[in-house]
Coordinates of N, CA and C in Angstrom, one line a residue:
T205 N 73.0 112.0 122.0 CA 74.1 111.0 120.8 C 73.1 110.2 120.6
A206 N 73.3 110.5 118.9 CA 72.7 109.0 117.9 C 73.5 108.3 117.6
P207 N 73.2 106.8 118.1 CA 73.9 106.0 117.9 C 74.7 105.6 116.5
P208 N 75.7 105.2 116.8 CA 76.7 104.7 115.5 C 75.5 103.8 114.6
T209 N 75.9 104.4 113.5 CA 75.3 103.4 112.2 C 76.3 102.8 111.6
T210 N 76.0 101.3 111.2 CA 76.8 100.5 110.5 C 76.0 100.6 109.3
S211 N 77.1 100.5 108.2 CA 76.8 100.8 106.7 C 77.3 99.3 106.1
A212 N 76.3 99.0 105.2 CA 76.3 98.0 104.3 C 78.1 97.9 104.1
P213 N 78.1 96.1 103.8 CA 79.6 96.2 103.1 C 79.7 97.0 101.6
T214 N 80.5 97.8 101.2 CA 80.3 98.0 99.9 C 81.0 96.9 98.9
R215 N 80.5 96.9 97.6 CA 80.9 95.9 96.6 C 82.5 95.4 96.7
A216 N 83.3 96.5 96.9 CA 84.9 96.0 97.3 C 85.0 95.1 98.5
Q217 N 84.2 95.2 99.4 CA 84.4 94.5 100.7 C 84.0 93.3 100.3
D218 N 82.4 93.3 99.4 CA 81.9 91.9 99.1 C 82.7 90.9 98.2
E219 N 83.2 91.5 97.3 CA 84.2 91.0 96.7 C 85.5 90.4 97.4
A220 N 86.1 91.1 98.2 CA 87.2 90.6 98.8 C 86.5 89.5 99.9
A221 N 84.8 89.3 100.4 CA 85.2 88.7 101.4 C 84.4 87.3 100.2
I222 N 84.2 87.2 99.1 CA 83.8 85.7 98.0 C 85.3 85.7 97.6
R223 N 86.2 86.4 97.8 CA 87.3 85.6 97.1 C 88.1 85.3 98.4
Q224 N 88.2 85.6 99.5 CA 88.9 85.0 100.8 C 87.9 83.6 100.6
A225 N 86.6 83.3 100.6 CA 85.8 82.2 100.9 C 86.6 81.6 99.7
L226 N 86.5 81.6 98.1 CA 87.1 81.0 97.1 C 88.9 80.3 98.0
A227 N 89.7 81.4 98.6 CA 91.1 80.5 98.9 C 90.5 79.7 99.9
D228 N 89.5 79.8 101.2 CA 89.4 79.1 102.0 C 89.2 77.5 101.1
Y229 N 88.2 77.6 99.9 CA 87.9 76.2 99.0 C 89.1 75.6 98.8
E230 N 90.2 76.9 97.9 CA 91.4 75.9 97.5 C 92.2 75.2 99.0
R231 N 92.2 76.0 100.2 CA 92.7 75.1 101.0 C 92.2 74.4 101.9
A232 N 90.7 73.8 101.6 CA 90.1 73.0 101.8 C 90.4 71.7 101.7
V233 N 90.3 72.2 99.7 CA 90.7 70.8 99.5 C 92.4 70.2 99.2
E234 N 93.2 71.3 99.4 CA 94.5 71.4 99.4 C 94.8 70.3 100.5
T235 N 94.4 70.6 101.3 CA 94.6 70.2 103.2 C 93.8 68.9 103.1
K236 N 93.0 68.2 102.5 CA 92.3 67.7 102.6 C 91.0 67.5 103.5
N237 N 90.7 68.9 104.3 CA 90.0 69.2 105.6 C 88.2 69.3 105.0
I238 N 87.9 68.7 105.9 CA 86.5 68.2 105.6 C 85.5 69.4 106.4
A239 N 86.3 69.9 107.3 CA 85.5 70.3 108.6 C 85.6 72.3 107.6
L240 N 86.9 72.4 107.1 CA 87.2 73.7 106.6 C 86.1 73.7 105.2
F241 N 86.2 72.7 104.4 CA 85.1 72.7 103.4 C 83.6 73.0 103.6
R242 N 83.3 72.7 104.7 CA 81.8 72.5 105.4 C 81.8 74.2 105.6
E243 N 82.6 75.0 106.3 CA 82.7 75.8 106.8 C 82.3 76.6 105.6
V244 N 82.9 76.5 104.6 CA 82.8 77.6 103.0 C 81.6 77.2 101.8
K245 N 81.1 75.8 102.3 CA 80.0 75.4 101.9 C 79.1 74.3 102.5
P246 N 78.3 75.0 103.7 CA 77.5 74.5 104.6 C 76.6 73.9 104.4
N247 N 76.1 73.4 103.2 CA 74.7 72.8 103.0 C 75.8 71.5 102.1
L248 N 77.0 71.4 102.4 CA 77.6 70.4 102.3 C 76.3 68.9 102.5
S249 N 75.9 68.1 101.5 CA 75.5 66.7 101.4 C 76.1 65.6 102.1
A250 N 75.5 64.7 102.2 CA 76.3 63.3 103.4 C 76.9 62.6 101.7
T251 N 75.9 62.9 100.5 CA 76.6 62.5 99.4 C 77.5 62.9 98.8
E252 N 78.0 64.6 98.7 CA 78.9 65.1 98.6 C 80.1 65.1 99.6
E253 N 79.9 64.8 100.6 CA 81.0 64.5 101.4 C 81.6 63.4 101.6
K254 N 81.0 62.0 101.2 CA 81.5 61.0 100.9 C 82.2 60.8 99.5
R255 N 81.6 61.3 98.6 CA 82.4 61.6 97.3 C 83.7 62.3 97.8
L256 N 83.4 63.2 98.5 CA 85.1 64.6 98.8 C 85.9 63.3 99.4
T257 N 85.3 62.8 100.9 CA 86.3 61.8 101.3 C 86.9 60.9 100.5
D258 N 86.5 59.9 99.4 CA 87.1 59.3 98.8 C 87.4 59.7 97.7
A259 N 87.8 61.0 97.3 CA 88.5 61.6 96.2 C 89.8 62.1 96.8
F260 N 90.1 62.8 98.3 CA 90.9 62.3 99.6 C 91.4 61.4 99.5
R261 N 91.2 60.5 100.0 CA 91.4 59.2 99.8 C 92.5 58.8 98.5
T262 N 92.1 58.8 98.0 CA 92.9 57.8 96.6 C 93.7 59.1 96.0
T263 N 93.6 60.6 96.3 CA 95.2 61.2 96.2 C 96.2 61.5 97.1
D264 N 96.9 61.5 96.6 CA 98.3 62.2 97.3 C 98.6 63.2 97.8
S265 N 98.1 64.1 96.8 CA 97.9 65.6 97.0 C 97.2 66.0 95.9
Q266 N 96.6 67.3 96.0 CA 96.0 68.4 95.0 C 96.2 69.3 95.1
Q267 N 96.7 70.2 94.2 CA 96.8 71.6 94.3 C 95.5 72.0 93.2
V268 N 94.8 73.3 94.1 CA 93.6 73.7 92.9 C 94.0 75.6 92.8
E269 N 94.6 75.9 91.5 CA 94.5 77.1 90.6 C 92.9 77.7 90.9
L270 N 92.9 78.9 91.2 CA 91.5 79.3 90.6 C 91.6 80.4 90.2
T271 N 91.7 81.4 89.0 CA 91.9 82.5 89.1 C 89.9 83.0 88.3
V272 N 89.9 84.1 89.4 CA 88.5 84.3 89.0 C 88.5 85.4 87.8
N273 N 87.3 85.3 86.8 CA 87.3 85.8 85.5 C 86.1 87.3 85.9
S274 N 85.2 86.1 86.6 CA 84.3 87.5 86.6 C 83.0 87.1 88.4
I275 N 82.8 88.4 89.4 CA 82.1 88.5 90.1 C 80.9 88.7 89.9
A276 N 79.5 88.3 89.9 CA 78.3 89.3 89.6 C 77.7 89.4 91.0
I277 N 77.5 90.0 91.5 CA 77.0 90.5 93.5 C 75.4 91.1 92.6
Q278 N 74.6 90.7 93.3 CA 72.7 91.0 92.9 C 72.5 90.4 94.7
G279 N 72.5 91.5 95.6 CA 72.1 91.7 97.1 C 72.9 90.5 97.7
D280 N 72.0 89.5 98.5 CA 72.8 88.2 99.0 C 73.2 87.5 98.1
A281 N 73.6 87.7 96.7 CA 73.6 86.2 96.0 C 74.6 86.8 95.0
A282 N 75.3 85.8 94.8 CA 76.7 85.8 93.9 C 77.2 84.7 93.1
T283 N 77.2 85.2 92.0 CA 77.9 84.4 90.8 C 79.4 84.4 90.3
V284 N 80.1 83.4 90.9 CA 81.8 83.5 90.0 C 81.9 83.0 89.5
N285 N 82.7 83.2 88.1 CA 82.9 82.6 87.0 C 84.3 82.4 87.5
V286 N 85.2 81.4 87.3 CA 87.0 81.3 87.1 C 87.3 80.6 86.2
T287 N 88.6 80.4 86.1 CA 89.3 78.9 85.2 C 89.8 78.6 86.2
R288 N 89.5 77.4 86.3 CA 90.2 76.8 87.3 C 91.2 75.7 86.9
R289 N 92.4 75.2 87.3 CA 93.1 74.0 87.2 C 93.7 73.6 88.2
D290 N 94.0 71.8 88.1 CA 94.1 70.8 89.5 C 95.2 70.3 89.1
I291 N 96.4 70.2 89.7 CA 97.5 69.5 89.9 C 97.4 68.1 91.0
I292 N 97.0 67.0 90.4 CA 96.6 66.0 91.4 C 97.9 65.0 91.3
T293 N 98.1 64.9 92.8 CA 99.5 63.1 92.5 C 98.3 62.1 93.0
V294 N 98.8 61.2 92.2 CA 98.1 60.1 92.5 C 99.4 58.7 92.6
R295 N 99.0 58.1 93.9 CA 100.4 56.8 93.8 C 101.9 57.6 92.9
G296 N 102.1 58.8 93.7 CA 103.5 59.5 93.7 C 103.9 60.3 92.3
R297 N 102.3 60.2 91.3 CA 102.6 60.8 89.6 C 102.0 61.9 90.0
S298 N 102.1 62.5 89.4 CA 101.8 64.3 89.0 C 100.7 64.1 87.9
Q299 N 99.9 64.5 87.9 CA 98.7 64.5 86.8 C 98.1 65.8 86.7
N300 N 98.7 66.9 85.6 CA 98.4 68.3 85.6 C 96.9 68.6 84.7
G301 N 96.2 69.0 85.2 CA 95.0 69.4 84.6 C 95.0 70.5 83.9
D302 N 94.1 70.3 82.4 CA 94.1 71.2 82.3 C 93.3 72.3 82.5
S303 N 93.2 73.7 82.4 CA 92.6 74.7 82.9 C 90.8 74.5 82.3
R304 N 90.4 74.8 83.0 CA 88.4 74.6 82.7 C 88.1 75.5 82.9
P305 N 86.7 76.1 82.5 CA 85.7 77.1 83.5 C 85.0 76.3 84.4
Q306 N 84.5 77.1 85.4 CA 84.1 76.6 86.6 C 83.3 78.2 87.1
S307 N 81.9 78.2 87.5 CA 81.4 78.4 88.5 C 81.0 78.2 90.1
F308 N 80.9 79.3 90.7 CA 80.2 79.2 91.9 C 79.1 80.3 92.1
V309 N 78.0 79.4 93.1 CA 77.2 80.1 93.7 C 77.3 80.4 94.9
F310 N 77.3 82.0 95.1 CA 77.5 82.6 96.8 C 76.4 82.9 97.3
S311 N 76.2 82.6 98.6 CA 74.6 83.1 99.3 C 75.2 83.8 100.3
K312 N 75.0 84.9 100.4 CA 75.2 85.9 102.2 C 74.3 85.6 103.2
A313 N 75.0 85.0 104.0 CA 74.2 84.6 105.4 C 74.8 85.3 106.5
G314 N 73.8 85.9 107.2 CA 74.3 86.1 108.3 C 76.0 87.2 108.3
G315 N 75.7 87.9 107.3 CA 76.8 89.0 106.7 C 78.2 87.8 106.7
K316 N 78.4 86.9 106.2 CA 79.7 85.5 106.0 C 78.7 84.9 104.1
W317 N 79.3 85.4 103.2 CA 79.5 84.5 101.7 C 80.0 83.1 102.1
V318 N 78.9 82.9 101.5 CA 79.7 80.9 101.5 C 79.0 80.2 100.6
I319 N 79.5 79.3 100.2 CA 79.3 78.7 98.3 C 78.1 77.4 98.5
V320 N 77.0 77.9 97.7 CA 76.0 76.9 97.6 C 75.5 75.8 96.6
Q321 N 76.5 76.4 95.6 CA 77.0 75.4 94.5 C 77.7 75.7 93.9
I322 N 78.3 74.3 93.2 CA 79.3 74.1 92.6 C 79.4 73.9 91.0
G323 N 79.6 74.8 90.0 CA 78.8 74.3 89.0 C 80.3 73.9 87.6
P324 N 80.0 73.4 86.9 CA 81.0 72.7 85.8 C 81.6 74.0 84.9

């Protein structure tokens, strides 16, 4: 008998995995979890980590709402455009941020989609 074949993930599966990575990114920011952040963005530099740690330290809480506008997948790379809204609480005072566009560049390595760049 022939060995079972493994098929390449479908576009829908890739999109679902990218959306899950974005959800993990939101959760990492909201829970101030550097380890989870590093899982979803493994190329986090020492400078970026320090900036992130400082931001986590200065906020009481942060909610992130990402609305996916488009996902463009080309092979093992993807660009995702979102509308982002943050609700940040500092010293007990909530600051509702305006919605703004943001882009994420993803790469697929070892079958897993990870963030390689976060843009404005």
